[in-house]
Coordinates of C-alpha atoms and ligand atoms in Angstrom, one line a residue:
Chain A
X1 CA 103.1 164.3 54.6
X2 CA 100.8 161.5 53.9
X3 CA 102.3 159.5 56.7
X4 CA 101.9 162.4 59.0
X5 CA 98.2 162.7 58.2
X6 CA 97.9 158.9 58.7
X7 CA 99.4 159.3 62.1
X8 CA 97.1 162.1 63.0
X9 CA 94.1 160.0 61.8
X10 CA 95.2 157.0 63.9
X11 CA 95.9 159.3 66.8
X12 CA 92.3 160.7 66.6
X13 CA 90.9 157.2 66.5
X14 CA 92.8 156.1 69.5
X15 CA 92.1 159.5 71.1
X16 CA 88.3 158.8 70.7
X17 CA 88.7 155.7 72.9
X18 CA 90.9 157.5 75.4
X19 CA 88.4 160.3 75.5
X20 CA 85.5 157.9 76.3
X21 CA 87.4 156.3 79.1
X22 CA 88.6 159.7 80.4
X23 CA 85.0 160.9 80.4
X24 CA 83.9 157.7 82.2
X25 CA 86.6 158.3 84.9
X26 CA 85.8 161.9 85.3
X27 CA 82.0 161.3 85.6
X28 CA 82.7 159.2 88.6
X29 CA 85.4 161.4 89.9
X30 CA 83.5 164.7 89.9
X31 CA 80.8 163.2 92.1
X32 CA 82.8 161.0 94.4
X33 CA 86.5 162.0 94.1
X34 CA 87.3 158.4 93.3
X35 CA 89.2 157.1 90.4
X36 CA 87.6 153.8 89.2
X37 CA 90.6 151.7 88.4
X38 CA 88.2 149.0 87.3
X39 CA 86.7 151.1 84.5
X40 CA 89.0 149.6 81.9
X41 CA 88.2 146.0 82.9
X42 CA 84.5 146.7 83.0
X43 CA 84.8 148.0 79.4
X44 CA 86.7 144.9 78.4
X45 CA 84.0 142.7 79.9
X46 CA 81.4 144.6 78.0
X47 CA 83.3 144.0 74.8
X48 CA 83.3 140.3 75.5
X49 CA 79.6 140.3 76.1
X50 CA 79.1 142.1 72.7
X51 CA 81.4 139.5 71.1
X52 CA 79.3 136.7 72.7
X53 CA 76.1 138.2 71.4
X54 CA 77.6 138.3 67.9
X55 CA 78.7 134.7 68.3
X56 CA 75.0 133.9 69.0
X57 CA 74.1 135.5 65.8
X58 CA 73.2 139.1 66.7
X59 CA 74.4 141.9 64.5
X60 CA 76.9 144.3 66.0
X61 CA 74.4 147.2 65.8
X62 CA 71.9 145.2 67.9
X63 CA 74.6 143.9 70.3
X64 CA 76.0 147.4 71.0
X65 CA 72.8 149.0 72.5
X66 CA 72.1 145.7 74.4
X67 CA 75.6 145.7 75.9
X68 CA 75.3 149.4 76.7
X69 CA 72.0 148.8 78.6
X70 CA 73.5 145.8 80.4
X71 CA 76.7 147.7 81.3
X72 CA 74.6 150.6 82.5
X73 CA 72.6 148.3 84.8
X74 CA 75.7 146.6 86.0
X75 CA 77.3 150.0 86.8
X76 CA 74.2 151.0 88.8
X77 CA 74.1 147.7 90.7
X78 CA 77.8 147.9 91.5
X79 CA 77.4 151.4 92.9
X80 CA 74.3 150.5 94.9
X81 CA 75.6 147.2 96.4
X82 CA 79.4 147.5 96.6
X83 CA 80.2 151.1 96.9
X84 CA 77.2 152.4 98.8
X85 CA 78.3 150.7 102.1
X86 CA 81.7 152.4 101.6
X87 CA 80.3 156.0 101.8
X88 CA 82.6 157.9 104.1
X89 CA 85.1 155.1 104.2
X90 CA 88.8 155.9 103.9
X91 CA 90.1 156.4 100.3
X92 CA 92.3 153.4 100.7
X93 CA 89.4 151.0 101.3
X94 CA 87.7 152.3 98.2
X95 CA 90.9 151.8 96.2
X96 CA 91.1 148.2 97.4
X97 CA 87.5 147.7 96.3
X98 CA 88.3 149.1 92.9
X99 CA 91.3 146.8 92.5
X100 CA 89.1 143.9 93.7
X101 CA 86.5 144.7 91.0
X102 CA 89.3 144.9 88.4
X103 CA 90.6 141.5 89.4
X104 CA 87.1 140.0 89.4
X105 CA 86.2 141.2 85.9
X106 CA 89.6 140.2 84.6
X107 CA 89.3 136.7 86.1
X108 CA 85.7 136.3 85.0
X109 CA 86.5 137.2 81.4
X110 CA 89.4 134.8 81.4
X111 CA 87.4 132.1 83.1
X112 CA 84.4 132.4 80.8
X113 CA 86.1 133.1 77.5
X114 CA 89.7 131.9 78.1
X115 CA 92.8 134.1 77.7
X116 CA 93.3 133.3 74.0
X117 CA 93.0 136.4 71.9
X118 CA 90.0 136.7 69.6
X119 CA 89.8 138.6 66.4
X120 CA 86.7 140.8 66.2
X121 CA 85.4 141.9 62.8
X122 CA 84.9 145.6 62.3
X123 CA 81.3 146.6 62.1
X124 CA 82.2 149.2 59.5
X125 CA 82.4 148.1 55.9
X126 CA 85.8 148.6 54.1
X127 CA 84.7 151.2 51.6
X128 CA 86.7 153.8 49.7
X129 CA 85.8 157.4 50.8
X130 CA 87.5 160.7 50.3
X131 CA 90.5 160.6 52.5
X132 CA 90.5 156.8 52.9
X133 CA 94.3 156.9 52.2
X134 CA 94.8 158.6 55.5
X135 CA 92.4 156.9 57.8
X136 CA 90.9 153.4 57.8
X137 CA 87.1 152.9 57.8
X138 CA 87.2 151.3 61.2
X139 CA 89.2 154.2 62.6
X140 CA 86.7 156.7 61.1
X141 CA 83.8 154.7 62.4
X142 CA 85.4 154.6 65.9
X143 CA 85.7 158.3 65.9
X144 CA 82.1 158.8 64.5
X145 CA 80.4 156.5 67.1
X146 CA 82.4 157.9 70.0
X147 CA 81.6 161.5 69.0
X148 CA 77.9 160.6 68.7
X149 CA 78.0 159.1 72.2
X150 CA 79.8 162.1 73.6
X151 CA 77.4 164.6 72.0
X152 CA 74.4 162.6 73.3
X153 CA 75.9 162.6 76.8
X154 CA 76.7 166.3 76.8
X155 CA 73.2 167.0 75.5
X156 CA 71.8 164.9 78.3
X157 CA 73.8 166.7 81.0
X158 CA 73.3 170.2 79.5
X159 CA 69.6 170.1 78.5
X160 CA 67.6 167.6 80.5
X161 CA 66.3 168.1 84.1
X162 CA 67.8 164.8 85.2
X163 CA 71.2 165.8 83.7
X164 CA 70.9 169.0 85.6
X165 CA 70.1 167.2 88.8
X166 CA 73.1 165.0 88.3
X167 CA 75.4 167.9 87.8
X168 CA 74.0 169.6 90.9
X169 CA 74.4 166.4 93.0
X170 CA 78.0 166.1 91.9
X171 CA 78.8 169.7 92.6
X172 CA 77.2 170.1 96.0
X173 CA 75.6 167.0 97.4
X174 CA 74.4 168.7 100.6
X175 CA 72.5 171.4 98.7
X176 CA 71.2 168.9 96.2
X177 CA 69.7 166.9 99.1
X178 CA 68.1 170.2 100.3
X179 CA 66.6 170.5 96.9
X180 CA 64.9 167.2 97.3
X181 CA 67.3 165.3 95.0
X182 CA 68.2 161.7 95.8
X183 CA 71.9 162.2 95.6
X184 CA 72.6 158.5 96.1
X185 CA 70.6 157.6 93.1
X186 CA 72.4 160.3 91.0
X187 CA 75.7 158.7 91.9
X188 CA 74.5 155.3 90.9
X189 CA 73.2 156.7 87.6
X190 CA 76.6 158.3 87.0
X191 CA 78.2 154.9 87.5
X192 CA 75.7 153.4 85.0
X193 CA 76.5 156.1 82.4
X194 CA 80.2 155.7 82.9
X195 CA 79.9 152.0 82.4
X196 CA 77.8 152.5 79.3
X197 CA 80.3 154.9 77.8
X198 CA 83.1 152.5 78.7
X199 CA 81.2 149.7 76.9
X200 CA 81.1 151.7 73.7
X201 CA 84.9 152.3 74.0
X202 CA 85.5 148.6 74.6
X203 CA 83.3 147.5 71.6
X204 CA 84.9 150.0 69.4
X205 CA 88.5 149.2 70.3
X206 CA 88.1 145.4 70.3
X207 CA 88.3 145.1 66.4
X208 CA 91.4 147.3 66.4
X209 CA 93.4 145.5 69.0
X210 CA 92.0 141.9 69.4
X211 CA 89.8 140.9 72.2
X212 CA 91.6 139.6 75.3
X213 CA 91.3 140.2 79.0
X214 CA 94.3 142.5 79.0
X215 CA 93.0 144.6 76.2
X216 CA 92.1 147.6 78.2
X217 CA 95.1 147.8 80.6
X218 CA 97.2 150.3 78.7
X219 CA 94.2 152.0 77.2
X220 CA 92.9 152.9 80.7
X221 CA 96.3 154.4 81.5
X222 CA 96.0 156.6 78.3
X223 CA 92.4 157.5 79.3
X224 CA 93.7 158.4 82.7
X225 CA 96.4 160.5 81.1
X226 CA 93.8 162.2 79.0
X227 CA 91.7 163.0 82.0
X228 CA 94.6 164.4 83.9
X229 CA 95.8 166.5 80.9
X230 CA 92.4 167.9 80.2
X231 CA 91.5 168.4 83.9
X232 CA 90.1 165.6 86.1
X233 CA 87.4 167.9 87.3
X234 CA 86.2 168.9 83.8
X235 CA 84.3 166.4 81.6
X236 CA 84.8 168.5 78.4
X237 CA 88.5 168.9 79.3
X238 CA 88.8 165.1 79.8
X239 CA 87.4 164.5 76.3
X240 CA 89.8 167.0 74.8
X241 CA 92.6 165.6 76.8
X242 CA 91.9 162.1 75.5
X243 CA 92.1 163.3 71.9
X244 CA 95.2 165.3 72.6
X245 CA 97.0 162.3 74.2
X246 CA 95.9 160.1 71.3
X247 CA 97.3 162.4 68.6
X248 CA 100.4 163.4 70.6
X249 CA 101.5 159.8 71.3
X250 CA 101.4 159.0 67.6
X251 CA 103.0 162.2 66.5
X252 CA 105.9 161.8 68.9
X253 CA 106.5 158.2 67.8
X254 CA 106.3 159.4 64.1
X255 CA 108.8 162.3 64.7
X256 CA 111.1 159.8 66.5
X257 CA 111.0 157.6 63.4
X258 CA 111.7 160.6 61.1
X259 CA 114.6 161.6 63.3
X260 CA 116.0 158.1 63.3
X261 CA 115.7 157.7 59.5
X262 CA 117.4 161.1 58.8
X263 CA 120.1 161.1 61.4
X264 CA 120.3 157.5 62.5
X265 CA 119.7 158.7 66.1
X266 CA 117.1 156.7 68.0
X267 CA 115.3 158.8 70.5
X268 CA 111.7 157.6 70.7
X269 CA 109.7 155.0 68.8
X270 CA 106.5 153.0 69.0
X271 CA 107.8 151.2 72.1
X272 CA 108.0 154.4 74.1
X273 CA 104.5 155.7 73.4
X274 CA 103.2 155.0 76.8
X275 CA 106.2 156.5 78.5
X276 CA 105.8 159.6 76.3
X277 CA 102.2 159.9 77.3
X278 CA 103.0 159.7 81.0
X279 CA 105.8 162.3 80.5
X280 CA 103.2 164.6 78.9
X281 CA 100.9 164.1 81.9
X282 CA 103.6 164.9 84.4
X283 CA 104.7 168.0 82.4
X284 CA 101.2 169.3 82.2
X285 CA 100.5 168.7 85.8
X286 CA 103.7 170.4 86.8
X287 CA 102.9 173.5 84.8
X288 CA 99.1 173.5 85.4
X289 CA 98.1 171.2 88.3
X290 CA 94.4 171.4 87.5
X291 CA 94.9 170.2 83.9
X292 CA 94.6 172.3 80.7
X293 CA 90.8 172.9 81.1
X294 CA 90.3 172.2 84.7
X295 CA 89.6 174.6 87.5
X296 CA 91.4 174.6 90.7
X297 CA 89.3 173.2 93.5
X298 CA 89.5 175.1 96.7
X299 CA 89.1 172.9 99.7
X300 CA 86.6 174.4 102.1
X301 CA 87.6 174.0 105.7
Chain B
X1 CA 48.5 170.6 116.2
X2 CA 51.8 172.3 115.8
X3 CA 53.4 172.5 112.3
X4 CA 56.7 171.5 113.8
X5 CA 57.2 169.9 117.1
X6 CA 60.7 169.1 118.4
X7 CA 60.9 167.0 121.6
X8 CA 64.0 166.3 123.7
X9 CA 66.3 166.6 120.7
X10 CA 69.9 165.5 121.1
X11 CA 72.4 165.9 118.3
X12 CA 75.9 164.6 117.9
X13 CA 78.9 165.2 115.7
X14 CA 80.7 161.9 116.0
X15 CA 81.1 161.4 119.8
X16 CA 80.5 165.1 120.6
X17 CA 77.0 165.9 121.8
X18 CA 76.0 169.4 120.8
X19 CA 72.2 169.5 121.6
X20 CA 71.2 168.3 125.0
X21 CA 67.4 167.8 124.9
X22 CA 66.0 170.7 122.9
X23 CA 62.2 171.0 122.8
X24 CA 60.2 173.6 121.0
X25 CA 57.1 173.9 118.8
X26 CA 56.0 176.2 116.1
X27 CA 52.5 177.0 114.8
X28 CA 51.5 177.0 111.2
X29 CA 51.6 180.4 109.7
X30 CA 53.9 182.0 112.2
X31 CA 57.4 183.3 112.3
X32 CA 59.6 181.8 115.0
X33 CA 63.1 182.9 115.7
X34 CA 65.9 180.9 117.4
X35 CA 68.4 183.1 119.1
X36 CA 71.7 182.3 120.7
X37 CA 75.4 183.1 120.8
X38 CA 77.9 181.6 118.4
X39 CA 78.2 177.9 118.9
X40 CA 74.9 177.6 120.9
X41 CA 73.6 175.0 118.5
X42 CA 71.3 176.9 116.2
X43 CA 72.7 175.6 113.0
X44 CA 72.7 172.1 114.4
X45 CA 69.0 172.4 115.4
X46 CA 68.1 173.3 111.8
X47 CA 70.3 170.5 110.4
X48 CA 68.6 168.1 112.8
X49 CA 65.2 169.0 111.5
X50 CA 66.4 168.2 108.0
X51 CA 68.1 164.9 108.9
X52 CA 71.6 166.2 108.3
X53 CA 73.1 165.2 111.6
X54 CA 72.8 162.2 113.9
X55 CA 70.0 162.8 116.4
X56 CA 67.9 161.3 119.2
X57 CA 64.5 162.6 120.2
X58 CA 61.3 163.2 118.3
X59 CA 60.7 165.6 115.4
X60 CA 57.2 165.8 114.0
X61 CA 56.0 167.7 111.0
X62 CA 52.2 168.2 111.1
X63 CA 52.2 165.3 113.6
X64 CA 54.2 163.0 111.3
X65 CA 57.5 161.7 112.7
X66 CA 60.4 162.8 110.5
X67 CA 63.4 162.0 112.6
X68 CA 65.7 159.5 111.0
X69 CA 64.4 160.1 107.5
X70 CA 66.7 161.0 104.6
X71 CA 67.2 164.8 104.0
X72 CA 65.7 164.7 100.5
X73 CA 62.5 163.0 101.8
X74 CA 62.1 165.6 104.6
X75 CA 62.6 168.3 102.1
X76 CA 59.9 166.9 99.8
X77 CA 57.5 166.8 102.7
X78 CA 57.6 170.6 102.6
X79 CA 60.6 171.7 104.6
X80 CA 62.8 174.3 102.8
X81 CA 66.2 175.0 104.3
X82 CA 68.4 178.0 103.4
X83 CA 71.6 176.7 104.9
X84 CA 74.4 178.6 106.6
X85 CA 76.7 179.8 103.8
X86 CA 73.8 179.8 101.4
X87 CA 74.6 176.6 99.6
X88 CA 73.9 177.8 96.1
X89 CA 75.3 175.8 93.2
X90 CA 78.0 178.2 92.3
X91 CA 78.9 176.6 88.9
X92 CA 75.3 176.6 87.7
X93 CA 73.5 179.6 86.4
X94 CA 70.7 181.4 88.3
X95 CA 68.2 179.8 86.0
X96 CA 69.6 176.3 86.6
X97 CA 69.7 176.9 90.3
X98 CA 66.0 177.6 90.3
X99 CA 65.1 174.8 87.9
X100 CA 67.1 172.2 89.8
X101 CA 65.3 173.2 93.0
X102 CA 62.0 172.4 91.4
X103 CA 63.3 169.2 90.0
X104 CA 61.3 166.9 92.2
X105 CA 58.0 168.8 91.8
X106 CA 55.2 167.1 89.8
X107 CA 53.1 170.3 89.4
X108 CA 55.2 172.0 86.7
X109 CA 52.7 174.7 86.0
X110 CA 52.6 175.7 89.7
X111 CA 56.4 175.6 89.7
X112 CA 56.4 178.1 86.9
X113 CA 54.1 180.4 88.9
X114 CA 56.5 180.1 91.8
X115 CA 59.3 181.1 89.6
X116 CA 57.4 184.2 88.6
X117 CA 56.8 184.8 92.3
X118 CA 60.4 184.7 93.2
X119 CA 61.3 187.0 90.3
X120 CA 58.7 189.4 91.7
X121 CA 60.2 189.2 95.1
X122 CA 63.8 189.5 93.8
X123 CA 63.7 191.3 90.4
X124 CA 67.5 191.4 90.3
X125 CA 67.6 187.6 89.9
X126 CA 65.6 187.9 86.7
X127 CA 68.3 190.3 85.4
X128 CA 71.0 187.8 86.3
X129 CA 69.2 184.7 85.0
X130 CA 72.0 183.4 82.8
X131 CA 74.8 184.3 85.1
X132 CA 76.8 181.7 87.1
X133 CA 75.6 181.9 90.7
X134 CA 79.2 182.1 91.9
X135 CA 79.6 185.5 90.2
X136 CA 76.7 187.0 92.1
X137 CA 77.2 189.4 95.0
X138 CA 76.6 188.1 98.5
X139 CA 73.2 189.7 98.7
X140 CA 72.1 188.3 95.4
X141 CA 73.4 184.8 96.4
X142 CA 71.3 185.0 99.6
X143 CA 68.3 186.0 97.5
X144 CA 69.0 183.1 95.2
X145 CA 69.3 180.7 98.2
X146 CA 65.9 181.8 99.5
X147 CA 64.4 181.6 96.1
X148 CA 65.7 178.1 95.6
X149 CA 64.1 177.0 98.9
X150 CA 60.8 178.7 97.8
X151 CA 60.9 176.8 94.5
X152 CA 60.1 173.7 96.5
X153 CA 56.9 175.4 97.8
X154 CA 57.7 174.6 101.4
X155 CA 55.2 174.7 104.3
X156 CA 58.1 175.5 106.6
X157 CA 61.1 177.5 105.7
X158 CA 64.3 177.2 107.8
X159 CA 66.6 180.2 107.4
X160 CA 70.1 180.1 108.9
X161 CA 71.5 183.6 109.4
X162 CA 70.2 185.1 106.2
X163 CA 71.7 188.5 107.2
X164 CA 75.2 187.2 107.7
X165 CA 77.8 189.4 106.0
X166 CA 75.4 191.6 104.1
X167 CA 75.0 195.3 104.0
X168 CA 72.1 196.7 106.2
X169 CA 70.1 197.9 103.2
X170 CA 70.2 194.4 101.6
X171 CA 69.3 192.8 104.9
X172 CA 66.3 195.1 105.2
X173 CA 65.1 194.2 101.7
X174 CA 65.5 190.5 102.5
X175 CA 63.6 190.8 105.7
X176 CA 60.8 192.7 104.0
X177 CA 60.5 189.9 101.5
X178 CA 60.5 187.3 104.2
X179 CA 57.5 189.0 105.8
X180 CA 55.7 188.8 102.5
X181 CA 56.7 185.1 102.0
X182 CA 55.1 184.5 105.4
X183 CA 51.9 186.5 104.9
X184 CA 51.3 186.1 101.1
X185 CA 52.8 182.7 100.3
X186 CA 51.6 181.3 103.7
X187 CA 55.0 179.8 104.5
X188 CA 55.9 179.4 108.2
X189 CA 59.4 180.6 109.1
X190 CA 62.0 179.3 111.5
X191 CA 64.6 182.0 111.5
X192 CA 68.1 181.7 113.1
X193 CA 69.8 185.0 113.5
X194 CA 72.8 186.6 115.2
X195 CA 71.1 189.9 114.6
X196 CA 68.6 189.5 117.5
X197 CA 67.0 192.9 117.2
X198 CA 66.1 192.3 113.6
X199 CA 64.8 188.8 114.2
X200 CA 62.7 189.8 117.2
X201 CA 61.1 192.6 115.1
X202 CA 60.1 190.1 112.4
X203 CA 59.1 187.1 114.6
X204 CA 56.1 186.5 116.7
X205 CA 57.7 183.8 118.8
X206 CA 61.3 183.3 120.1
X207 CA 63.4 180.7 121.7
X208 CA 66.8 181.3 123.1
X209 CA 69.4 178.6 122.9
X210 CA 72.5 178.3 125.1
X211 CA 75.1 175.5 124.7
X212 CA 72.5 173.1 123.3
X213 CA 69.6 173.9 125.6
X214 CA 66.6 176.1 125.4
X215 CA 66.9 178.7 128.2
X216 CA 64.0 180.9 127.4
X217 CA 61.0 181.0 125.2
X218 CA 58.0 183.3 124.7
X219 CA 56.4 185.8 122.5
X220 CA 59.0 187.9 120.6
X221 CA 57.7 191.0 122.4
X222 CA 58.3 189.4 125.9
X223 CA 61.7 188.0 125.0
X224 CA 62.7 191.4 123.7
X225 CA 61.8 193.0 127.0
X226 CA 63.8 190.4 129.0
X227 CA 66.7 192.0 130.8
X228 CA 69.1 189.1 130.2
X229 CA 68.3 189.0 126.5
X230 CA 68.7 192.7 126.2
X231 CA 72.1 192.6 127.8
X232 CA 73.4 189.5 126.0
X233 CA 71.9 189.8 122.5
X234 CA 70.6 193.3 122.0
X235 CA 73.4 195.2 123.6
X236 CA 71.6 197.7 125.7
Ligands
LIG401 N1 80.7 169.6 111.7 C1 80.9 169.7 113.0 N2 81.7 168.9 113.6 C2 82.0 169.0 115.0 N3 81.5 169.9 115.8 C3 80.7 170.8 115.2 C4 80.3 170.8 113.8 N4 79.5 171.8 113.5 C5 79.3 172.5 114.7 N5 80.0 171.9 115.7 C6 80.0 172.3 117.1 O1 78.7 172.3 117.6 C7 78.4 173.4 118.4 C8 77.2 174.1 117.9 O2 77.5 174.6 116.6 P1 76.4 175.3 115.7 O3 75.1 174.5 115.7 O4 77.0 175.6 114.4 O5 76.2 176.6 116.5 P2 75.5 178.0 116.0 O6 74.9 177.8 114.7 O7 74.5 178.3 117.1 O8 76.6 179.0 116.0 C9 79.6 174.2 118.4 O9 80.3 173.9 119.6 C10 80.4 173.7 117.2 O10 81.8 173.9 117.5
LIG402 MG1 75.3 178.7 112.9

């Protein structure tokens, strides 16, 4: 039982990271119909910058907002300079650009900071708290910070005029323009916010996995899985999907271990987590193509 | 000076030319209607004014050239556009639809007064304020579309077939309100309609478009009496 709860705790912690990335992916997807394959590498790069700031003597809690602001700006600039000229370009060209961005961030990180893995200290103190047998303080902190960021973001989209304008621009760009809204800038802002959310995910996950240029590769896949499970068109669904994938992958590995211990039969273990996650995605998409919380989009012709 | 002056307007969808040198002008304070059969280029003309299609030729708003500018800029200069198909944000509530339409306005107090004004025009919208726009009836969505355009406090309001697909009673109500918008809120109207009889009753000036060219213009009363127009568009 204790092990089970530990697995759920760890699953929620991972899920928080997947949820953040899923949300970052969905924020760009809803307004452009593009999946930013470079989202993970951008988050990785942000984590390196945070690490660099800390090496220079800044505290983590000062480095984090700085890195969020830097990532936000970088996201806006990338959209305005690299993606803007591609408006209306075939999907494949955009995909190539995303893969190019991914490669650039990967090579930059390796070039600047080398490919040797770096241990990053957790910003959360190791203290005993009720339930600390089930979940580590970094895991709890990860969940806490992510949830705060997600709530802040939802508040922004739900209750501020700018958030409303961004939603309108994503939903119906032509009508948003007719309402006087600069849709292009809204897209750029979306990119900035996605990059900032990714930065938080990167900074939170680095102490848990070691900092290295490949750190985000599988995490992005899980985030993508979360987004698809929850509904790629639904930000709330993507967040829920991220948490669901996080908990499920751990539970399934745990159940696999239990089965192996009791019957000696090996079905799934830690090595198959990613496979399991992808199987879940395919299963959900087969049964409900729009995801658990998504709505079917009707193509207007 | 005319409020809107369109000179030798050509418009293209890709390689296809749809407007072949359309010229017309409309005076501030008036109601002008643009008539024509399906596919004549009425919608394209309105889209051209708002910078939504590739064009050649001059478009002036109060003497200021606006051709080639971004749609959102033109809109902020005071051109409201109720597009074909209404263009409401179906996933947003009625309230959000109205608020987002006033997003770029600096004069928030005046925007609140305009909101009261559209609720006075269309009380049903006030009753539906928290409802998702996609769940409204066709008539209510058209009312919302007009209200959204009015929330920008336009000098000129472009309306693309506001009667399309609506029951006669609803159409009558909407046309009654448009007359008030023109006379009370001092908004000039450019009305595109399939329903020529209705449009010619409301308008003081009319242009007839055929395959991307203006083939007739004049006062609404004169155009209404024209035998060709009667046969082609009025059906008697
Ligand atoms: N998006 C488009 N792409 C290509 N051709 C179009 C498009 N929209 C309209 N057209 C063509 O342009 C012509 C004029 O259309 P439109 O302006 O919509 O006419 P109207 O509003 O008078 O019915 C038609 O022949 C139509 O087929
Ligand atoms: Mg039309």
